[in-house]
Short mmCIF file of C-alpha atoms in Angstrom, two decimals:
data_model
loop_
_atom_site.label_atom_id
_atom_site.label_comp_id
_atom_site.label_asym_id
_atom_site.label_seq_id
_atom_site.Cartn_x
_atom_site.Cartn_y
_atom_site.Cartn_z
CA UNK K 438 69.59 249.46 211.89
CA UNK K 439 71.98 246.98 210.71
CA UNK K 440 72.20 245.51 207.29
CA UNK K 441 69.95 242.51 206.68
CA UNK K 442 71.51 238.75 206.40
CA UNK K 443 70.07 236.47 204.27
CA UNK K 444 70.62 232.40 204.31
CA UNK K 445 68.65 229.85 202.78
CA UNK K 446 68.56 225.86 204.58
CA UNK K 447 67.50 222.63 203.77
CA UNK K 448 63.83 222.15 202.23
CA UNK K 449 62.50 221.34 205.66
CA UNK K 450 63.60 224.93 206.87
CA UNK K 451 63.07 228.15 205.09
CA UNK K 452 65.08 230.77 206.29
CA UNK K 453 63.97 234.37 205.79
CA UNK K 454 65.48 237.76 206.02
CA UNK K 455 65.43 239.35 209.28
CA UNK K 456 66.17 242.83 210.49
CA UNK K 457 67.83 243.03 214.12
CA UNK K 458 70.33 245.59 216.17
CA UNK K 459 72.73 242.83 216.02
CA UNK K 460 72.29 241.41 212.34
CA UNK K 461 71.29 237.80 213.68
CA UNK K 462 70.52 234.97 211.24
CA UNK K 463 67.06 233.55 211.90
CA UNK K 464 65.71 230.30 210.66
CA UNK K 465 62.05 229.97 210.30
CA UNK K 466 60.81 226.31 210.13
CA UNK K 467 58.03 226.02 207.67
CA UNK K 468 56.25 222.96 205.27
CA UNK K 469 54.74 224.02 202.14
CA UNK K 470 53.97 222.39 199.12
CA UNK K 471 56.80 222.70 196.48
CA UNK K 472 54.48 226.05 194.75
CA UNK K 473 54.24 227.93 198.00
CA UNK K 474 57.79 227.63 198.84
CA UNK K 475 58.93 229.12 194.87
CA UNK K 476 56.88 231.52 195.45
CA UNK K 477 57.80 232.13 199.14
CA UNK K 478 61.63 232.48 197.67
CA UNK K 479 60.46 234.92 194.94
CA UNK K 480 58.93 237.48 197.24
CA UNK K 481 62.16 237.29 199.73
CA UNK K 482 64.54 237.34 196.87
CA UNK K 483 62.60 240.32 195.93
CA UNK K 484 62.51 241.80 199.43
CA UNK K 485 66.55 240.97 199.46
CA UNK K 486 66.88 243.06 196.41
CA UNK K 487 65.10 246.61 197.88
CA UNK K 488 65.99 245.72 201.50
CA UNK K 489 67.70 249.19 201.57
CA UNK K 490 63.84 250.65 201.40
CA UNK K 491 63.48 248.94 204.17
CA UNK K 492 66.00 250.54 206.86
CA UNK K 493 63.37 251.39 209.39
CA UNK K 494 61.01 248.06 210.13
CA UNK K 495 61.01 247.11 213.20
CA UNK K 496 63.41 245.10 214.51
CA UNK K 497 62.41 241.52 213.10
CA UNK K 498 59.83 241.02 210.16
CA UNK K 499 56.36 239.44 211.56
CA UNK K 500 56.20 235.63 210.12
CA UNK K 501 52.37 235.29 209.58
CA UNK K 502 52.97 231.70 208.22
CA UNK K 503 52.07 228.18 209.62
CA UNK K 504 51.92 224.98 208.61
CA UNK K 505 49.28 224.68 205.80
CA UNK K 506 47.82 221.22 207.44
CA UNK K 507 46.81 223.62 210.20
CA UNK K 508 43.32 225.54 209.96
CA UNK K 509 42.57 227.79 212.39
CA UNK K 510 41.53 226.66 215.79
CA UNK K 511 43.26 223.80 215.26
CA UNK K 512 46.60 225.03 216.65
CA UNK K 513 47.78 225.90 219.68
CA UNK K 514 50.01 229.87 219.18
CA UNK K 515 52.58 229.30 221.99
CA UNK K 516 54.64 232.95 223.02
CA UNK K 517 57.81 231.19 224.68
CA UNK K 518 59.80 234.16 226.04
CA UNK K 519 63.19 233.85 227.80
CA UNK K 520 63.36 235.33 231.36
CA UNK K 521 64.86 238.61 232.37
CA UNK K 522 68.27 239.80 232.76
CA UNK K 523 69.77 238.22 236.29
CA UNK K 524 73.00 239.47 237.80
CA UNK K 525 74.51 235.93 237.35
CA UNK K 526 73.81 236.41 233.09
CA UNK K 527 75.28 239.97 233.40
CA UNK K 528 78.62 238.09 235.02
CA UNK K 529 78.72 235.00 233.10
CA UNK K 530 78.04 232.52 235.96
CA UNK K 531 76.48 229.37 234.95
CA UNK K 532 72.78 229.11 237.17
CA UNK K 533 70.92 226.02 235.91
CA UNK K 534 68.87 225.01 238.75
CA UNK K 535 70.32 227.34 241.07
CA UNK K 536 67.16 230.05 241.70
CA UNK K 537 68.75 233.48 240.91
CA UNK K 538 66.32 236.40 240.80
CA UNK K 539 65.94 239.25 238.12
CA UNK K 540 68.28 242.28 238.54
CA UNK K 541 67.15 245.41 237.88
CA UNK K 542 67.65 245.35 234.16
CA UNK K 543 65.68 242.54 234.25
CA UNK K 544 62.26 243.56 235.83
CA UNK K 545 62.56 246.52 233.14
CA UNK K 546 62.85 243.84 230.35
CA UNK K 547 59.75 241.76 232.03
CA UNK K 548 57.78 245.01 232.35
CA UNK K 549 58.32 245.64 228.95
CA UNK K 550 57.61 242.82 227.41
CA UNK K 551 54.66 242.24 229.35
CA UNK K 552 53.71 245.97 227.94
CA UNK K 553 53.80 244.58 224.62
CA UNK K 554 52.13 241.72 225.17
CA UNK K 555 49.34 242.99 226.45
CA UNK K 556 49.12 245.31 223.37
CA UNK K 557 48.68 242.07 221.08
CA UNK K 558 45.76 239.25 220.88
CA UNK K 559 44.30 237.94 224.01
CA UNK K 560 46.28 235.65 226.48
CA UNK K 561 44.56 232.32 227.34
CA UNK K 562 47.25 231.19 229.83
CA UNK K 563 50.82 231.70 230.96
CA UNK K 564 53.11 229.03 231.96
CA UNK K 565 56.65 229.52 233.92
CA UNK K 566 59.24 227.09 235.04
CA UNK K 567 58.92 227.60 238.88
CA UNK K 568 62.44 229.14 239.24
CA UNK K 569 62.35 232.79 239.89
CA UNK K 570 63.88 234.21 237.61
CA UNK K 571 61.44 233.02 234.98
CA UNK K 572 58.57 233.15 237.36
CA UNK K 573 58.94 236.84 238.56
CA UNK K 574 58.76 237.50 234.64
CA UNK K 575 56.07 235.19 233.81
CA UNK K 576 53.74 237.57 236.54
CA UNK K 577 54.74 240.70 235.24
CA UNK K 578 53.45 239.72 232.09
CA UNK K 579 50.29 237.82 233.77
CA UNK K 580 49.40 241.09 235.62
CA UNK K 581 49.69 243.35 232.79
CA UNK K 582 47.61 240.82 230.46
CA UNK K 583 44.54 240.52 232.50
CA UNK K 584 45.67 239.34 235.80
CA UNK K 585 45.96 235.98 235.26
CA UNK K 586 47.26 233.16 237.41
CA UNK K 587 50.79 231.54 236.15
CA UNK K 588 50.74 227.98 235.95
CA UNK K 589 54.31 226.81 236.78
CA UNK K 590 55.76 223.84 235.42
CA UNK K 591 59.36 222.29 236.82
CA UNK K 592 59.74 220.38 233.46
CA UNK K 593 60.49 224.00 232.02
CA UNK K 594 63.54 224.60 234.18
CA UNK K 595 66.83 225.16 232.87
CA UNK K 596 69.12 222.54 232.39
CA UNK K 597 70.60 220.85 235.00
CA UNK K 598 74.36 221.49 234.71
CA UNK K 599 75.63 219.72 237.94
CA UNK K 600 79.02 220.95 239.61
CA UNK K 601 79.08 223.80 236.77
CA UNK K 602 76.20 225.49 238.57
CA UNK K 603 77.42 228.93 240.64
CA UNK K 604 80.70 228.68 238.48
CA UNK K 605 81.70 231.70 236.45
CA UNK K 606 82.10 229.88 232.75
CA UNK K 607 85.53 231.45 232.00
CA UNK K 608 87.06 229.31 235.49
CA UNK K 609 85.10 226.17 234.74
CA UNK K 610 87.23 224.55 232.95
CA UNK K 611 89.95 225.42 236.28
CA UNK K 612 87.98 224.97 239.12
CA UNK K 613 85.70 221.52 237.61
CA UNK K 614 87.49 220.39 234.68
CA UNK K 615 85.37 217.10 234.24
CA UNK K 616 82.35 219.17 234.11
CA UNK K 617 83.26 221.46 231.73
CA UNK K 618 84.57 218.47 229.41
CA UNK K 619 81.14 216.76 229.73
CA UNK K 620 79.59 220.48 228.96
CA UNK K 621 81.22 220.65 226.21
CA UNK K 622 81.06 217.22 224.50
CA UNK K 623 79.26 216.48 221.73
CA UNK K 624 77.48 213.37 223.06
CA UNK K 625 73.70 214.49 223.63
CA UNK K 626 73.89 211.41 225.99
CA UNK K 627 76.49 212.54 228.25
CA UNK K 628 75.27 214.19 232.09
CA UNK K 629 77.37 216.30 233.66
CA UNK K 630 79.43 215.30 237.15
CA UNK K 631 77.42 216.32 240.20
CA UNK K 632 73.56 215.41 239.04
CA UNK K 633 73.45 217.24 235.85
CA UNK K 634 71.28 216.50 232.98
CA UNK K 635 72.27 215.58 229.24
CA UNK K 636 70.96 217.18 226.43
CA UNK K 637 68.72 214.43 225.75
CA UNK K 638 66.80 214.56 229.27
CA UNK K 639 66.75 218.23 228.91
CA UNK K 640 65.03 218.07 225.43
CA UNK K 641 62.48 215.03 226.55
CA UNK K 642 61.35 216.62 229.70
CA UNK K 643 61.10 220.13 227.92
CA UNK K 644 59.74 219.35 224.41
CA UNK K 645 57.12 216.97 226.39
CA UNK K 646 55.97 219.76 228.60
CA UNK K 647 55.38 222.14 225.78
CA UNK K 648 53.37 219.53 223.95
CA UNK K 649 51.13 219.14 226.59
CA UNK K 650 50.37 222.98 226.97
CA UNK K 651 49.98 223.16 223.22
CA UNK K 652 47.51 219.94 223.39
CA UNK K 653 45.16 221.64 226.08
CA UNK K 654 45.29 224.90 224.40
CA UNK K 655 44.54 224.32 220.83
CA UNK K 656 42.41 227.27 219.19
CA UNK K 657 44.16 229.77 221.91
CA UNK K 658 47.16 231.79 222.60
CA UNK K 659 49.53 231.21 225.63
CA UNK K 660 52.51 232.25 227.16
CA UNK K 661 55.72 230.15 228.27
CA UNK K 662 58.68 231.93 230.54
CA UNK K 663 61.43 229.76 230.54
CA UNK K 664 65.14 229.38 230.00
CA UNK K 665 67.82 229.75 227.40
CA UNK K 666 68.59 226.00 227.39
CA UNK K 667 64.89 225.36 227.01
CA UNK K 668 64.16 227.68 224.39
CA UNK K 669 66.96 226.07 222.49
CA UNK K 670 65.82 222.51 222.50
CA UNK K 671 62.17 224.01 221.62
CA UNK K 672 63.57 224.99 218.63
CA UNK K 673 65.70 222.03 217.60
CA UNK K 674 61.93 219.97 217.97
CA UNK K 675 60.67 222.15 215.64
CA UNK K 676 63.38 222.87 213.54
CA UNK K 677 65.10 219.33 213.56
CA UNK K 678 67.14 219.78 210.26
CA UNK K 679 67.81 223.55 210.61
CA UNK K 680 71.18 225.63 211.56
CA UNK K 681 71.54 226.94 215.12
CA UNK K 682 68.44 229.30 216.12
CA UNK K 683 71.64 231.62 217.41
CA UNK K 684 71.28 233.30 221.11
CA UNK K 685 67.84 233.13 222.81
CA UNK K 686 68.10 236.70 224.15
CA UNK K 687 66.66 237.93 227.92
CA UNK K 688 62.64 238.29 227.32
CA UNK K 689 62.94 237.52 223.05
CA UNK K 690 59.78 236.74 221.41
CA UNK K 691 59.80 233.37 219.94
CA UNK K 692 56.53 231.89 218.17
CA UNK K 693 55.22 228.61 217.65
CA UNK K 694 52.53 226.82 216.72
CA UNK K 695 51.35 223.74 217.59
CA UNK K 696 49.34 221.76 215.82
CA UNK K 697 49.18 217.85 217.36
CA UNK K 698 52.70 216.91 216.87
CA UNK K 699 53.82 219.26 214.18
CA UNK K 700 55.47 222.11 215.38
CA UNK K 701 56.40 225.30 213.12
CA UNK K 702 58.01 228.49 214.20
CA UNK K 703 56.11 231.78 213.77
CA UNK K 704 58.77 233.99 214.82
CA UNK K 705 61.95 233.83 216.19
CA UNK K 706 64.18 236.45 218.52
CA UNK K 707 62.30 239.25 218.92
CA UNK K 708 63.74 241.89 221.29
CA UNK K 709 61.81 244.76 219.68
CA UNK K 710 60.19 246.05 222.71
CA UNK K 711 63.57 246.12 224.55
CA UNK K 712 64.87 249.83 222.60
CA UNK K 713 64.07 251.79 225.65
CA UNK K 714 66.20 249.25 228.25
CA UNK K 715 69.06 247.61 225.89
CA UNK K 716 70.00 243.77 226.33
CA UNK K 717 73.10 241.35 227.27
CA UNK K 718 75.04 241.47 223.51
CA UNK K 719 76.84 238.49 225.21
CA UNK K 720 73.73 236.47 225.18
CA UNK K 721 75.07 234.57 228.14
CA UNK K 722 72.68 231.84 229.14
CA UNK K 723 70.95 232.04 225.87
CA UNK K 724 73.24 230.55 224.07
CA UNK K 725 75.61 226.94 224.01
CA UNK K 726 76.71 228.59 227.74
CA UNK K 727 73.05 228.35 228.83
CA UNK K 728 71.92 228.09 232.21
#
C-alpha cells in the first residue's frame, strides 16, 4: 500500500485523503455549512497525522457524505463505472465511437466488479452507452445483480474524436496532424476534423443524460457503464471548481448523488475489487487521451 496524499481545494471542493496502489489524488466535491467543513478538516488532519495506522484499508476510504440539502429519498445514488479493459486501451489507440469489444482482461474486470456490486445495496437500474465495450460490462454486472435488463443510452458514448478514431495516439500527431492540434487545444468549443465532437457537446449531451436517470430514479440506486471521456465531464458538473479528478480507470467505482440539479461526489476511483486481475497503470482512455 502506498503512502497516502493529501491536498486541500477551493471551499466548493473538499479534498480528502485517499489510499490507492497508485497514490492518486482524489477530490471529493462536497457543500457544508462553514461548522461541518472545520470539523470535516479536523478529523482528516487527524487521520493525516496516524495515517501510518492505517496501512491496510482498503484501497480508497468510503465517502459516506452528501450534500446536507439532501434527505434521504430525495436523491438519486448513481454507480457510474468505466468499461472494461479493450485491446485498443491496452495499445493506446484512440476508439471514440468506433465499437471495440472487451479483451480478456476486460470481461475479468466486468465480472469482478459486477461481483462486488452485487455484494452492496440493491440495484434499481443499470444504464450503458450502447457501444460494446461498455455494454458487454453493463450485463455482466446486470446478470450478477438480479438479472436485470440494461437500458442503453447513445448520449453516454464516448466522445466523438473524428479522424483520431482507430489512430494509435503516439502517430496522431504524424498521420492527422489537424486532429491532434484540435485534440489538444484548449478551446472547449473546438470539434475535431472528420465529425468529432468538442468538449462542450460532449459535456451537454452527457451531463444531460445523467440528469435525467438521476431525475427518474430519486430515492434508488443505479448503475451507469460508460466511458473515460464521459466519466470525466461527470465529474467536472459536479466538481466545477475542483482540480483534475486524475485517470478514470477500466471498471473504477465513482459515486454520485443526485439531488435535482445539485450533484456531489460520494466516491471517486475505486478499483478495489480489481487485486485479483490488475489494471492499465497507463490509464489510457481514462484520462485527457480518452476515447
Amino acid at each position: 500500500m502506498s503512502a497516502v496524499r493529501t491536498q486541500w481545494a477551493s471551499p466548493v471542493c473538499l479534498h480528502f485523503p485517499r489510499f490507492s496502489t497508485r497514490s492518486v489524488k482524489t477530490a471529493v466535491c462536497l457543500k457544508f455549512p462553514a461548522t461541518v467543513k472545520t470539523l470535516l478538516l479536523k478529523q482528516s488532519f487527524a487521520l493525516t497525522r496516524h495515517s501510518t495506522r492505517l496501512l491496510n484499508p482498503p484501497h480508497s476510504l468510503s465517502m459516506s457524505f452528501s450534500s446536507s440539502r439532501c434527505m434521504d429519498g430525495s436523491y438519486a445514488e448513481i454507480v457510474v463505472v468505466r468499461h472494461g479493459e479493450t485491446e485498443w486501451n491496452a495499445d493506446g489507440r484512440i476508439q471514440g465511437h468506433l465499437d471495440v469489444e472487451l479483451n480478456e482482461a476486460g470481461k475479468q474486470q466486468a465480472a469482478l466488479v459486477a461481483d462486488r456490486l452485487s455484494k452492496e445495496p440493491k440495484i434499481s437500474a443499470v444504464y450503458s452507452s450502447d457501444l460494446k465495450r461498455a455494454l458487454v460490462t453493463a450485463e455482466t454486472i446486470a446478470a450478477k445483480c438480479g438479472g436485470l435488463e440494461v437500458i442503453t443510452d447513445p448520449d453516454l458514448r464516448e466522445r466523438n474524436l473524428g479522424e483520431l478514431q482507430g489512430l494509435a495516439f503516439r502517430e496522431a500527431a504524424k498521420l492527422s496532424p489537424k486532429a491532434h492540434k484540435a485534440f489538444l487545444s484548449h478551446r472547449t468549443d473546438q470539434d475535431i476534423p472528420g465529425g468529432g465532437e468538442s468538449l462542450d457537446h460532449l459535456f451537454q449531451r452527457c451531463t444531460s443524460s445523467l440528469q435525467r436517470i438521476g431525475n427518474k430514479h430519486k430515492g434508488e440506486r443505479v448503475v451507469v457503464v460508460s466511458h473515460g471521456g464521459v466519466i470525466r465531464s461527470l465529474y467536472k458538473r459536479a466538481c466545477p471548481n475542483g482540480k483534475s479528478g486524475g485517470k478514470v480507470l477500466n471498471t473504477s467505482v465513482n459515486i454520485f448523488h443526485l439531488c435535482d440539479k445539485e450533484w456531489t461526489i460520494k466516491s471517486w476511483g475505486d478499483v478495489s475489487h480489481l487485486q485479483q486481475t490488475g489494471y492499465l497503470e497507463s490509464g489510457f482512455g481514462g484520462d485527457k487521451t480518452s476515447g
